[in-house]
Coordinates of C-alpha atoms and ligand atoms in Angstrom, one line a residue:
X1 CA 0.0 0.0 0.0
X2 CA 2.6 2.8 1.5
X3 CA 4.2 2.7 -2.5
X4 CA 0.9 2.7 -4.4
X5 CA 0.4 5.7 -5.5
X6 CA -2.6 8.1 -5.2
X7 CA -3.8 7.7 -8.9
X8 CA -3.7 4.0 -8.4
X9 CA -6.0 5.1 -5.0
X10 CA -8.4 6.9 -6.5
X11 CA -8.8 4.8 -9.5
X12 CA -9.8 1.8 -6.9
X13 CA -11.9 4.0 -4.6
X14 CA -15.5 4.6 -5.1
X15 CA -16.4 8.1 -2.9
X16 CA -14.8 11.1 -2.2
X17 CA -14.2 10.2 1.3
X18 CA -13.1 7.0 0.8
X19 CA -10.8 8.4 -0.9
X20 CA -9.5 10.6 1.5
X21 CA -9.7 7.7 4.6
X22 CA -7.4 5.7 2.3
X23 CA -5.3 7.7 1.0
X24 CA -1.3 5.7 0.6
X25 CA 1.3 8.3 2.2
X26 CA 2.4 8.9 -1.5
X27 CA 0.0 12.0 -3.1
X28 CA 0.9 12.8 -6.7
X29 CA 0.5 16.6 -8.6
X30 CA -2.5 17.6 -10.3
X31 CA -1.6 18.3 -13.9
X32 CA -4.2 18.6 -16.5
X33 CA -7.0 17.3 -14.1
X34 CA -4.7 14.1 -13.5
X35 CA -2.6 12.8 -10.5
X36 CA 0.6 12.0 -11.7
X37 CA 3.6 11.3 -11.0
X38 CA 6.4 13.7 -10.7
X39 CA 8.3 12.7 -14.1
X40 CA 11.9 12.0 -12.3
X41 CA 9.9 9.8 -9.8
X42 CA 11.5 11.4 -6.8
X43 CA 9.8 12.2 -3.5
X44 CA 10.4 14.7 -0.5
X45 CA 8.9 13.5 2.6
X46 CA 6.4 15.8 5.0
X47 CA 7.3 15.5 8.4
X48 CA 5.3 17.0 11.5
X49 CA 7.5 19.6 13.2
X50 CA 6.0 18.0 16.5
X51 CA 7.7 14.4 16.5
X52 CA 8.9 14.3 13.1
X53 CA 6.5 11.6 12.5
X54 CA 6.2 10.9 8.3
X55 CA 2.6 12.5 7.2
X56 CA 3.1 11.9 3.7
X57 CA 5.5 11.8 1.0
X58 CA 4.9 14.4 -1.8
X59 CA 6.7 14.6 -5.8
X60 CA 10.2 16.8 -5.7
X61 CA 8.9 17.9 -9.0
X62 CA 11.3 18.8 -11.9
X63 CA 11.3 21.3 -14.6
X64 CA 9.2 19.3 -16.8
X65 CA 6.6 19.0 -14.6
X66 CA 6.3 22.7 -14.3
X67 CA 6.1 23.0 -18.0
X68 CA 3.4 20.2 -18.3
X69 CA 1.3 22.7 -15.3
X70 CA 1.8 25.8 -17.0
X71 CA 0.7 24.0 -20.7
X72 CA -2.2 22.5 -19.4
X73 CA -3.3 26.0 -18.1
X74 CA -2.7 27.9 -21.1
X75 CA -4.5 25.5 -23.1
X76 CA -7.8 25.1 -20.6
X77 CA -7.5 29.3 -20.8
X78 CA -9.9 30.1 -23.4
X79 CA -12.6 27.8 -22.7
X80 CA -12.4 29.0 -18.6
X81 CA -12.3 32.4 -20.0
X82 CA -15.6 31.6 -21.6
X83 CA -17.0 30.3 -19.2
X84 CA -19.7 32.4 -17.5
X85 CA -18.9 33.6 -14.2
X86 CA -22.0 32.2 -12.6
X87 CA -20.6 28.3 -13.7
X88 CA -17.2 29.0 -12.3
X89 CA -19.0 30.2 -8.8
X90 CA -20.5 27.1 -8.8
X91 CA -17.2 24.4 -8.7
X92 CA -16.4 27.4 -6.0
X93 CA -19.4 26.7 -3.7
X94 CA -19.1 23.0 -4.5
X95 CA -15.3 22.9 -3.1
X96 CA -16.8 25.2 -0.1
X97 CA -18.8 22.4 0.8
X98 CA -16.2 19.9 0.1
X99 CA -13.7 22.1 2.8
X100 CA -16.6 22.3 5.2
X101 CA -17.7 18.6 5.4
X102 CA -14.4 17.4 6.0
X103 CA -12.9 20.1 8.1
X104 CA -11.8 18.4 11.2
X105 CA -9.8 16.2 8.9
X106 CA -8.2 18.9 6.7
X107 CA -8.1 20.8 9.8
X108 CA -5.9 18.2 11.6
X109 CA -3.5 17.2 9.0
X110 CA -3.0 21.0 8.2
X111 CA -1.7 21.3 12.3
X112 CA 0.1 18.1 11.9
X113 CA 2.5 19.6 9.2
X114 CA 2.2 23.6 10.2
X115 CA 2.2 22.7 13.6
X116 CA -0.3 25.3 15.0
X117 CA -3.0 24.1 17.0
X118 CA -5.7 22.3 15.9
X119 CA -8.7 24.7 16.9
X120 CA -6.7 27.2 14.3
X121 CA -6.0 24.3 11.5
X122 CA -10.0 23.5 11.6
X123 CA -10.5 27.4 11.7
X124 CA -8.4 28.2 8.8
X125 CA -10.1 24.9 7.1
X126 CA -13.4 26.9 7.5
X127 CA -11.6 30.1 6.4
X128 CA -10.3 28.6 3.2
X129 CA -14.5 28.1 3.0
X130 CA -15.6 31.1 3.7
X131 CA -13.4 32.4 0.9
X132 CA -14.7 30.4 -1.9
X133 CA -18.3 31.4 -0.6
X134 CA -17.2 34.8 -1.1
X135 CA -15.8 34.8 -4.5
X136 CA -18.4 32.7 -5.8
X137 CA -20.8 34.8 -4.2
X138 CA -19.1 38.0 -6.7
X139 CA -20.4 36.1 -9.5
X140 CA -23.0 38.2 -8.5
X141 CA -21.9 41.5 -8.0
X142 CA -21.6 44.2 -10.8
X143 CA -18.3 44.1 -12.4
X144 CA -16.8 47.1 -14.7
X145 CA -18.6 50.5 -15.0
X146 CA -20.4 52.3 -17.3
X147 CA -19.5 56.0 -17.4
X148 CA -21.0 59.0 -19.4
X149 CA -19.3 60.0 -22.6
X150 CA -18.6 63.6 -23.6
X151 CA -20.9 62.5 -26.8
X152 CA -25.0 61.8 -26.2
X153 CA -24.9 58.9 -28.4
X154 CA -21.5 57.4 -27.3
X155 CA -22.1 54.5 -24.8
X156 CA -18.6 53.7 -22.4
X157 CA -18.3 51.1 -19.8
X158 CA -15.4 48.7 -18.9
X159 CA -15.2 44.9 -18.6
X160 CA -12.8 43.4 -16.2
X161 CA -10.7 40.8 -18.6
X162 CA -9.0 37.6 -17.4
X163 CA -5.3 37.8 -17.7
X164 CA -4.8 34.2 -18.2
X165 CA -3.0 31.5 -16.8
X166 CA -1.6 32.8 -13.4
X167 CA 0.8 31.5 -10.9
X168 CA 0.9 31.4 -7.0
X169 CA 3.7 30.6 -4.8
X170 CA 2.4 30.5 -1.5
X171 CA 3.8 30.0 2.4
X172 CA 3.5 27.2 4.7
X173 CA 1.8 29.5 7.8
X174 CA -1.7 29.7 6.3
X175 CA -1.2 26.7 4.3
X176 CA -4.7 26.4 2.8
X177 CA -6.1 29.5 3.6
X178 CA -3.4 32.0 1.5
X179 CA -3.6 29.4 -1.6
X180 CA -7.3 30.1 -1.1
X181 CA -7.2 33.6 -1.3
X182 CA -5.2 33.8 -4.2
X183 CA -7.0 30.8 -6.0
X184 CA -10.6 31.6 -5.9
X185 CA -10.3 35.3 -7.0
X186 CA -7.8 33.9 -9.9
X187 CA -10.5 31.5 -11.1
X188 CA -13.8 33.6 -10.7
X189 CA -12.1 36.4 -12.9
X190 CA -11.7 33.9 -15.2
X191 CA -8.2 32.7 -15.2
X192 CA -6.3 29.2 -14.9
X193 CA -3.6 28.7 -12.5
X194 CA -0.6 26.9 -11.5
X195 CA -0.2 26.7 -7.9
X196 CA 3.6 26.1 -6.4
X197 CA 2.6 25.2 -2.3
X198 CA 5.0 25.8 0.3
X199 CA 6.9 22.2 0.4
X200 CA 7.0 22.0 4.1
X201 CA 2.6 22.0 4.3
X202 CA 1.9 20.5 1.1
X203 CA -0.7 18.2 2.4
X204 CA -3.3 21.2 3.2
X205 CA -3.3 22.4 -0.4
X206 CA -3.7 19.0 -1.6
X207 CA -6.9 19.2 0.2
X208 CA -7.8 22.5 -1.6
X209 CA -7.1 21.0 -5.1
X210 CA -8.6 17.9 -4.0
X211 CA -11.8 19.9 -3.1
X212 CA -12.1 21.5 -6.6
X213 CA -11.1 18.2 -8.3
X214 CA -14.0 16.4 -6.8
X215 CA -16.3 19.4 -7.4
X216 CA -16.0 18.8 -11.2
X217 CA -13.5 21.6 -12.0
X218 CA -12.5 21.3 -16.0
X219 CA -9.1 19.7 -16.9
X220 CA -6.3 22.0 -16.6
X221 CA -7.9 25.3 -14.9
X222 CA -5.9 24.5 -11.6
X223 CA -2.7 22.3 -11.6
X224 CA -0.7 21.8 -8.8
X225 CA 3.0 20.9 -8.4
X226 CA 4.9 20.0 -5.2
X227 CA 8.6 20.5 -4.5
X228 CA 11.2 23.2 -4.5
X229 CA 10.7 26.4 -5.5
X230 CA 14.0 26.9 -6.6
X231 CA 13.1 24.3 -9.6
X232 CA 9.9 25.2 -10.2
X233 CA 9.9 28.8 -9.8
X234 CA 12.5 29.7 -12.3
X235 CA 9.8 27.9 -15.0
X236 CA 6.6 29.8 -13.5
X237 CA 8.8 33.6 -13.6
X238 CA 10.4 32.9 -16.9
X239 CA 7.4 31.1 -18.8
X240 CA 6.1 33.8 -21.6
X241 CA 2.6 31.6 -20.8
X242 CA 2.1 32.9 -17.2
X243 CA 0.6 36.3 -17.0
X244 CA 1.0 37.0 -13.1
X245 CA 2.5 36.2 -10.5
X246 CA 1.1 36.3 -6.5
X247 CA 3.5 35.8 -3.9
X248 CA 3.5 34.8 -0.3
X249 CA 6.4 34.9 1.8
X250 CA 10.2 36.2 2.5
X251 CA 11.3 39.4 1.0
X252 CA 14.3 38.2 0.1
X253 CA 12.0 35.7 -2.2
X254 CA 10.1 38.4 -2.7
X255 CA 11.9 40.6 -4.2
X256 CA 13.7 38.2 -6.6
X257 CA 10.4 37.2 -7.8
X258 CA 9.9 41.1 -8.6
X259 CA 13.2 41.5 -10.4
X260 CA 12.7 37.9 -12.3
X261 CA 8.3 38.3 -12.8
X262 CA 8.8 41.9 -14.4
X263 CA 11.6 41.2 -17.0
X264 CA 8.8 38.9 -18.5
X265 CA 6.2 41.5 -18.4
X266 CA 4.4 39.7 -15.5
X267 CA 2.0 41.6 -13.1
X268 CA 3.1 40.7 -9.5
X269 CA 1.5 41.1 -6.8
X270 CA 3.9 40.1 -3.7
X271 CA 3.0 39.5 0.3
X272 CA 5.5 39.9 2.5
X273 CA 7.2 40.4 6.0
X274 CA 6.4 42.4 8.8
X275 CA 7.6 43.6 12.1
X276 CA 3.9 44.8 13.6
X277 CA 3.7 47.3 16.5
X278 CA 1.0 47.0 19.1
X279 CA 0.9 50.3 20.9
X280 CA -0.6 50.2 24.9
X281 CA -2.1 53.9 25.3
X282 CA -2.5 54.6 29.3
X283 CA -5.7 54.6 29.6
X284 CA -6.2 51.2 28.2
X285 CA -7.5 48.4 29.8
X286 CA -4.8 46.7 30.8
X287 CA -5.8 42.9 31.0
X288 CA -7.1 42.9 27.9
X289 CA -4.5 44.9 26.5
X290 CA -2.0 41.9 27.7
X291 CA -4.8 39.2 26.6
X292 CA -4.2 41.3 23.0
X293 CA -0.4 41.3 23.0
X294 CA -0.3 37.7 23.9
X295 CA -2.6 36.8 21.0
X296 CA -1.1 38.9 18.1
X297 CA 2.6 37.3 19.4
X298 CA 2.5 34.2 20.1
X299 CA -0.8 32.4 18.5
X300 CA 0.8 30.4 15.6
X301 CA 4.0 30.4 17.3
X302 CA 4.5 33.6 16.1
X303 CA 4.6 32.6 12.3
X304 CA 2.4 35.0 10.9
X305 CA 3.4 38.1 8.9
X306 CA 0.4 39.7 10.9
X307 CA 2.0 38.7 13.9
X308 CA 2.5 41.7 16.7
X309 CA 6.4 41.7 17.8
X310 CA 7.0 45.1 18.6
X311 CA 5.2 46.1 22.1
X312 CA 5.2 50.3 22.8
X313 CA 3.5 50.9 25.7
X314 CA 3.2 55.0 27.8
X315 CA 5.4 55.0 31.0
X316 CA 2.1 55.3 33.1
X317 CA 1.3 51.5 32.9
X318 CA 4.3 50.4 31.7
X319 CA 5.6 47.7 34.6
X320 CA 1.9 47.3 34.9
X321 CA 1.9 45.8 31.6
X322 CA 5.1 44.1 31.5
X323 CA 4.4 42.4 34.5
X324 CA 1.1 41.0 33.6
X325 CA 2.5 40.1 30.2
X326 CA 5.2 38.0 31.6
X327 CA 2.6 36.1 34.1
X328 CA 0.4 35.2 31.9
X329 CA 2.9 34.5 29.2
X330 CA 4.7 31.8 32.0
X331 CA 1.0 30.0 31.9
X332 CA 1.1 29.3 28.5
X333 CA 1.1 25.8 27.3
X334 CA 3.5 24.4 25.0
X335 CA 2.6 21.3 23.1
X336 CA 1.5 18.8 20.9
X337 CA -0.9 20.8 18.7
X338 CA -3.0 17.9 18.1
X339 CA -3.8 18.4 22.2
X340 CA -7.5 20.4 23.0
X341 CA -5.4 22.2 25.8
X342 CA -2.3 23.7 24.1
X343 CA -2.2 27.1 23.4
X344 CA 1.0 26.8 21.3
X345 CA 2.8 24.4 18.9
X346 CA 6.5 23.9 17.9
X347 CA 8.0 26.1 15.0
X348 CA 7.0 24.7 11.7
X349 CA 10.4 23.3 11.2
X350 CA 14.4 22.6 12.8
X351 CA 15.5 25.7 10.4
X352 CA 12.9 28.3 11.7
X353 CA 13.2 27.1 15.6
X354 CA 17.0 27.7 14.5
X355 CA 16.2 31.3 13.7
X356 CA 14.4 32.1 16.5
X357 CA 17.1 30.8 18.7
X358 CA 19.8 32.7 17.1
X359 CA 18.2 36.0 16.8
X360 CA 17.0 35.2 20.6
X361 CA 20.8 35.0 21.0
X362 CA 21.1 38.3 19.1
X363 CA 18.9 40.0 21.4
X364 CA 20.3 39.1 24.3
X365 CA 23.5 41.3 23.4
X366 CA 21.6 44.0 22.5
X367 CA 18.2 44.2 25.2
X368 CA 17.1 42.6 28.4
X369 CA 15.7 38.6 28.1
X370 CA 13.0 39.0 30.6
X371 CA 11.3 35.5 30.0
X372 CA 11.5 32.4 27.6
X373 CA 13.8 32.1 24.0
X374 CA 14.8 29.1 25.5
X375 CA 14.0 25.4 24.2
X376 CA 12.0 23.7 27.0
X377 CA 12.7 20.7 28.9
X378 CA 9.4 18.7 28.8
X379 CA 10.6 14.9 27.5
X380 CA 6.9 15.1 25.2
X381 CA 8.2 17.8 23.4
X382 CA 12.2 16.8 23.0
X383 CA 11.6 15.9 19.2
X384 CA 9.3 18.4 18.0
X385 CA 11.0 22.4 17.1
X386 CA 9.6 24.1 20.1
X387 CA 11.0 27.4 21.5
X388 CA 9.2 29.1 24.4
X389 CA 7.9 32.6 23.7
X390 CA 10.5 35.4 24.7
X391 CA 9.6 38.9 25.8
X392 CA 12.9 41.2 25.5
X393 CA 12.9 44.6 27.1
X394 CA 14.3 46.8 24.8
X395 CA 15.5 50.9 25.4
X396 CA 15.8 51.9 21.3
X397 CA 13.9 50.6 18.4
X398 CA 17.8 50.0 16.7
X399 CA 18.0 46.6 18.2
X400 CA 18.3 43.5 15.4
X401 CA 15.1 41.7 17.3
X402 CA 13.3 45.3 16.7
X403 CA 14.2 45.7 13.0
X404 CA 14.4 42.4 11.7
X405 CA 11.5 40.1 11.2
X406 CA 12.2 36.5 12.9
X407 CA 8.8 34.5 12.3
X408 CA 8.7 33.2 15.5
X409 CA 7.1 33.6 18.9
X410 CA 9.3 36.9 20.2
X411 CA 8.2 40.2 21.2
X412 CA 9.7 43.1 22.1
X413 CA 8.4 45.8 24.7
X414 CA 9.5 49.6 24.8
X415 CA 8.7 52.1 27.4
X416 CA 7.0 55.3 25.9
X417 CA 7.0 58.9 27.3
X418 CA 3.5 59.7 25.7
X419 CA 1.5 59.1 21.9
X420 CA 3.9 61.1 19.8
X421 CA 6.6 58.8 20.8
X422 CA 4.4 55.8 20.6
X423 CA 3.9 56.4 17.1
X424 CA 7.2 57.6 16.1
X425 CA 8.3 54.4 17.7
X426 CA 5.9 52.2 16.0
X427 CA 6.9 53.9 12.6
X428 CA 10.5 53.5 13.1
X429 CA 10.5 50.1 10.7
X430 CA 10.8 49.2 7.1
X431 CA 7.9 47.2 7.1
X432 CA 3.9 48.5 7.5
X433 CA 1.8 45.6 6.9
X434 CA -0.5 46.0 10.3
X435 CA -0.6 47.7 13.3
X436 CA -3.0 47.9 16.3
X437 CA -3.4 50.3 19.5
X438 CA -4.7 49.6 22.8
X439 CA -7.1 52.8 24.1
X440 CA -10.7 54.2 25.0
X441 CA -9.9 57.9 23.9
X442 CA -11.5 57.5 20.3
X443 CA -9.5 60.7 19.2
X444 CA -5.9 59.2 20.0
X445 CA -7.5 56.1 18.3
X446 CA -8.6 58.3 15.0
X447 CA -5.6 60.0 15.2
X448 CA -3.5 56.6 15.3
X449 CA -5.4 55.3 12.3
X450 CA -4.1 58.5 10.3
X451 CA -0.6 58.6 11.6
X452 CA 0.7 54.8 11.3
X453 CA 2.3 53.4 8.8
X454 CA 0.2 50.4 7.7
X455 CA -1.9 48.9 5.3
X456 CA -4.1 47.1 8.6
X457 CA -5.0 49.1 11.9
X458 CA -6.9 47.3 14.9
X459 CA -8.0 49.2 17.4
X460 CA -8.3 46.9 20.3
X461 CA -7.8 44.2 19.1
X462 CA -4.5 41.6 17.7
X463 CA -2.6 42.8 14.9
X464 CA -3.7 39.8 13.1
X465 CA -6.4 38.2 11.3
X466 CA -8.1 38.4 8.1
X467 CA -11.6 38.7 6.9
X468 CA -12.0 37.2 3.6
X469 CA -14.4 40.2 2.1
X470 CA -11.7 43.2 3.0
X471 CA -8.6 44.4 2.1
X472 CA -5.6 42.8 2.9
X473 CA -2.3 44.0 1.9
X474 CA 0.5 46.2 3.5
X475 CA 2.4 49.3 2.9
X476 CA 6.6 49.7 2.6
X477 CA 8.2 46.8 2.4
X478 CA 5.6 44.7 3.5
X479 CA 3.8 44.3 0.0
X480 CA 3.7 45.6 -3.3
X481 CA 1.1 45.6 -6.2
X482 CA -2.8 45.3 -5.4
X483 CA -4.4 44.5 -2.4
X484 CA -5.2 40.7 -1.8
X485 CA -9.0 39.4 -0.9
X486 CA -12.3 41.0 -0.6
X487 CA -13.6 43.4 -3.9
X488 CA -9.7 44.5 -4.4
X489 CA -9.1 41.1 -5.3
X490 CA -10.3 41.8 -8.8
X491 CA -7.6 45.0 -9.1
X492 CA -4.5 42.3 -9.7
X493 CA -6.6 39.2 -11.3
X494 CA -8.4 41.2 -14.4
X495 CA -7.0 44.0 -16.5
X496 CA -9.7 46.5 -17.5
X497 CA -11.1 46.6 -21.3
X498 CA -12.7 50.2 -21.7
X499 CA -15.7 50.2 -24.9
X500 CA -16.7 52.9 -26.6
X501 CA -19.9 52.2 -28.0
X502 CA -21.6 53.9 -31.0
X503 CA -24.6 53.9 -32.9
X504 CA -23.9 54.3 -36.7
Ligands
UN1_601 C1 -4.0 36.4 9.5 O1 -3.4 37.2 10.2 O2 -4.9 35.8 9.9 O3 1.4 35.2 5.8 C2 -3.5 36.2 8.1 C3 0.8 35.8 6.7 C4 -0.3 36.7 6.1 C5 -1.7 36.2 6.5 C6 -2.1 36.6 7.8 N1 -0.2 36.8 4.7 O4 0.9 35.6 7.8

């Protein structure tokens, strides 16, 4: 069984969930509506970041196979492109369903590779739902404009046109919920795509393109292929055949992709790092100021590019907060994410924990370790990539933990003298993706909204999180091109047609 591969499975099996019960631990891409086999044969293997135990072995996919994906989308463009956008909602809302009705299994195989705790890998399940709900719903909204000509009898409006086949290269922390978000606007609009996952969580966006398989999407509109992006991203940036290009992840990738995606004449739409200040105004409510900063730093083990890790609180309540933040921090539980009680899982692999440790060792030389950074003792957890969350005191914003973004469950804390410091504080960073402030005095909170340097602001509440039908998308180095998700969505995956329209 363990070398039969998934083809072979599905050809035997008679349901959809069936299917997924029996699956072999080898999965195959999806190319052209098929599972196949990666052409050199070779396999990576997905390992859980907890015990290292083997979830699954997925193709290390080669050059050709890349081709193959980005062929089979060009040629299933012009029928998709025909098709009307009321049939493409509906293999949407059909792969909604699909998510939904199997969301405590998606849910737990996506926290046995990301390693974040399996409330959140069911939630983002139902996320990665609630998104294709959305942009099937759009099928139903106006799309393009008419405006009034200078002439009486001239008619002009605008179409929103497909751009073709598209490609996403997407990260392992929101491993089906960010393939989601850039798939399901990418198809509504009308294009095809080739989706490169994240090779560390590749099971959870075999569930995604398992989903739309079994909701009867046509052959070639999505095609999937595992393995390095090294090898396949060179074909995706470089192919004439692929009209865009929507990136999640580093922005040393990031910006590569830019340099690579533009010589070709590709739009690119790139999502990137952060470094996100929560600032703790003095007349905030403190507990649940503390119940915020614990949230936006250390849910997810800290991976999120929405995660907060820079902490500005005024002098007034200062050692207030600090020493509440520390206590409750000490009572959070580490562990197997598969466990109802753990609040936090291991990094999502032995090269991120490394990361965390170092730059926890970077800090140390520069701030004050007031709790954690350390890897802890517990025997369950000596195999899995767990760090405990650190809180450094910090007197300037020019230490490395301050500046550089680490991915990982570390937060820094800096003592304010009032707002204007706050904020000058909180803009003191390359990055501007999202930002939240802690206060009742709705003016400081307007004003905050005006003066920081983000493309997200909370106001009481965690830096991150995501609602399918807004905006998402930063500012500075955080992102660049069009906003991802909600109506915006349409801005990177259409280009605009304008008609004039005459009588003769
Ligand atoms: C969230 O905060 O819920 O990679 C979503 C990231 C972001 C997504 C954050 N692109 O962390």
């Amino acid at each position: 069984m363990a070398n039969q591969s998934y083809k072979d499975q599905l050809n035997q099996s008679s349901d959809g969930q069936s299917q997924l019960q029996d699956r072999t631990t080898r999965y195959q891409n999806y190319i052209n509506g098929q599972w196949l086999e990666s052409s050199a044969g070779q396999y990576g293997q997905n390992r859980s970041p907890h015990n290292g135990e083997l979830l699954g072995e997925f193709p290390a996919s080669t050059a050709e196979d890349a081709k193959e994906s980005i062929k089979a989308a060009k040629e299933a463009f012009p029928q998709w492109k025909k098709t009307s956008i009321q049939q493409r909602a509906v293999y949407l809302s059909k792969a909604a369903e699909i998510l939904k009705s199997r969301a405590h299994e998606i849910g737990r195989d996506l926290s046995s590779e990301e390693g974040k705790t399996i409330a959140e890998g069911i939630g983002e399940t139902m996320r990665a739902a609630s998104i294709l709900e959305f942009y099937a719903g759009e099928a139903r909204q106006a799309v393009g404009q008419v405006i009034p000509s200078v002439n009486a009898s001239t008619m002009i409006y605008t179409k929103r046109i497909p751009l073709g086949p598209v490609g996403l290269i997407t990260s392992w922390n929101f491993p089906i919920a960010i393939p989601t978000w850039k798939m399901a606007p990418a198809l509504i609009y009308g294009n095809t795509v080739v989706i490169k996952p994240a090779d560390l969580t590749p099971k959870s966006v075999y569930h995604l393109v398992n989903a739309l398989h079994e909701a009867g999407l046509p052959k070639g509109v999505v095609n999937c292929v595992f393995g390095r992006g090294s090898i396949i991203g060179p074909e995706l940036l470089q192919s004439p055949d692929i009209k865009a290009i929507s990136f999640t992840g580093s922005n040393q990738v990031g910006e590569t992709i830019k340099e690579q995606a533009i010589k070709t004449g590709k739009k690119v739409q790139l999502e990137m790092g952060g470094k996100n200040p929560l600032v703790v105004l003095k007349d905030a409510d403190i507990e649940k100021a503390v119940y915020i900063a614990i949230k936006g730093a250390f849910i997810s083990t800290g991976q999120k590019c929405t995660a907060t890790s820079r902490i500005i609180v005024e002098e007034d309540v200062y050692e207030m907060f600090r020493d509440r933040l520390i206590e409750r921090t000490k009572s959070l539980k580490l562990g197997n994410p598969l466990d109802a009680g753990t609040f936090m899982g291991p990094c999502v692999s032995k090269s991120q924990q490394d990361t965390v440790l170092t730059m926890v060792e970077e800090g140390r030389k520069e701030a004050t370790l007031l709790y954690g950074g350390t890897v802890p003792e517990q025997e369950e957890l000596a195999k899995g990539f767990y760090v405990q969350p650190a809180i450094f005191e910090i007197t300037s914003q020019d230490a490395r933990i301050a500046r550089e973004e680490i991915f990982g469950p570390v937060v820094t804390l800096l003592k304010v003298t009032d707002y204007n410091e706050a904020v000058k504080a909180a803009n003191d960073t390359l990055f501007g993706l999202s930002a939240s402030v802690c206060t009742n005095n709705l003016s400081l909170a307007q004003q905050f909204v005006d003066d920081i340097e983000a493309g997200m602001v909370h106001i009481n509440s965690e830096t991150s999180g995501a609602e399918p039908q807004v905006p998402f998308g930063g500012v500075k180095s955080s992102s660049d091109g069009p906003r991802e998700q909600g109506k915006t969505a349409v801005e990177f995956y259409t280009q605009v047609k304008t008609i004039y329209m005459d009588q003769l």
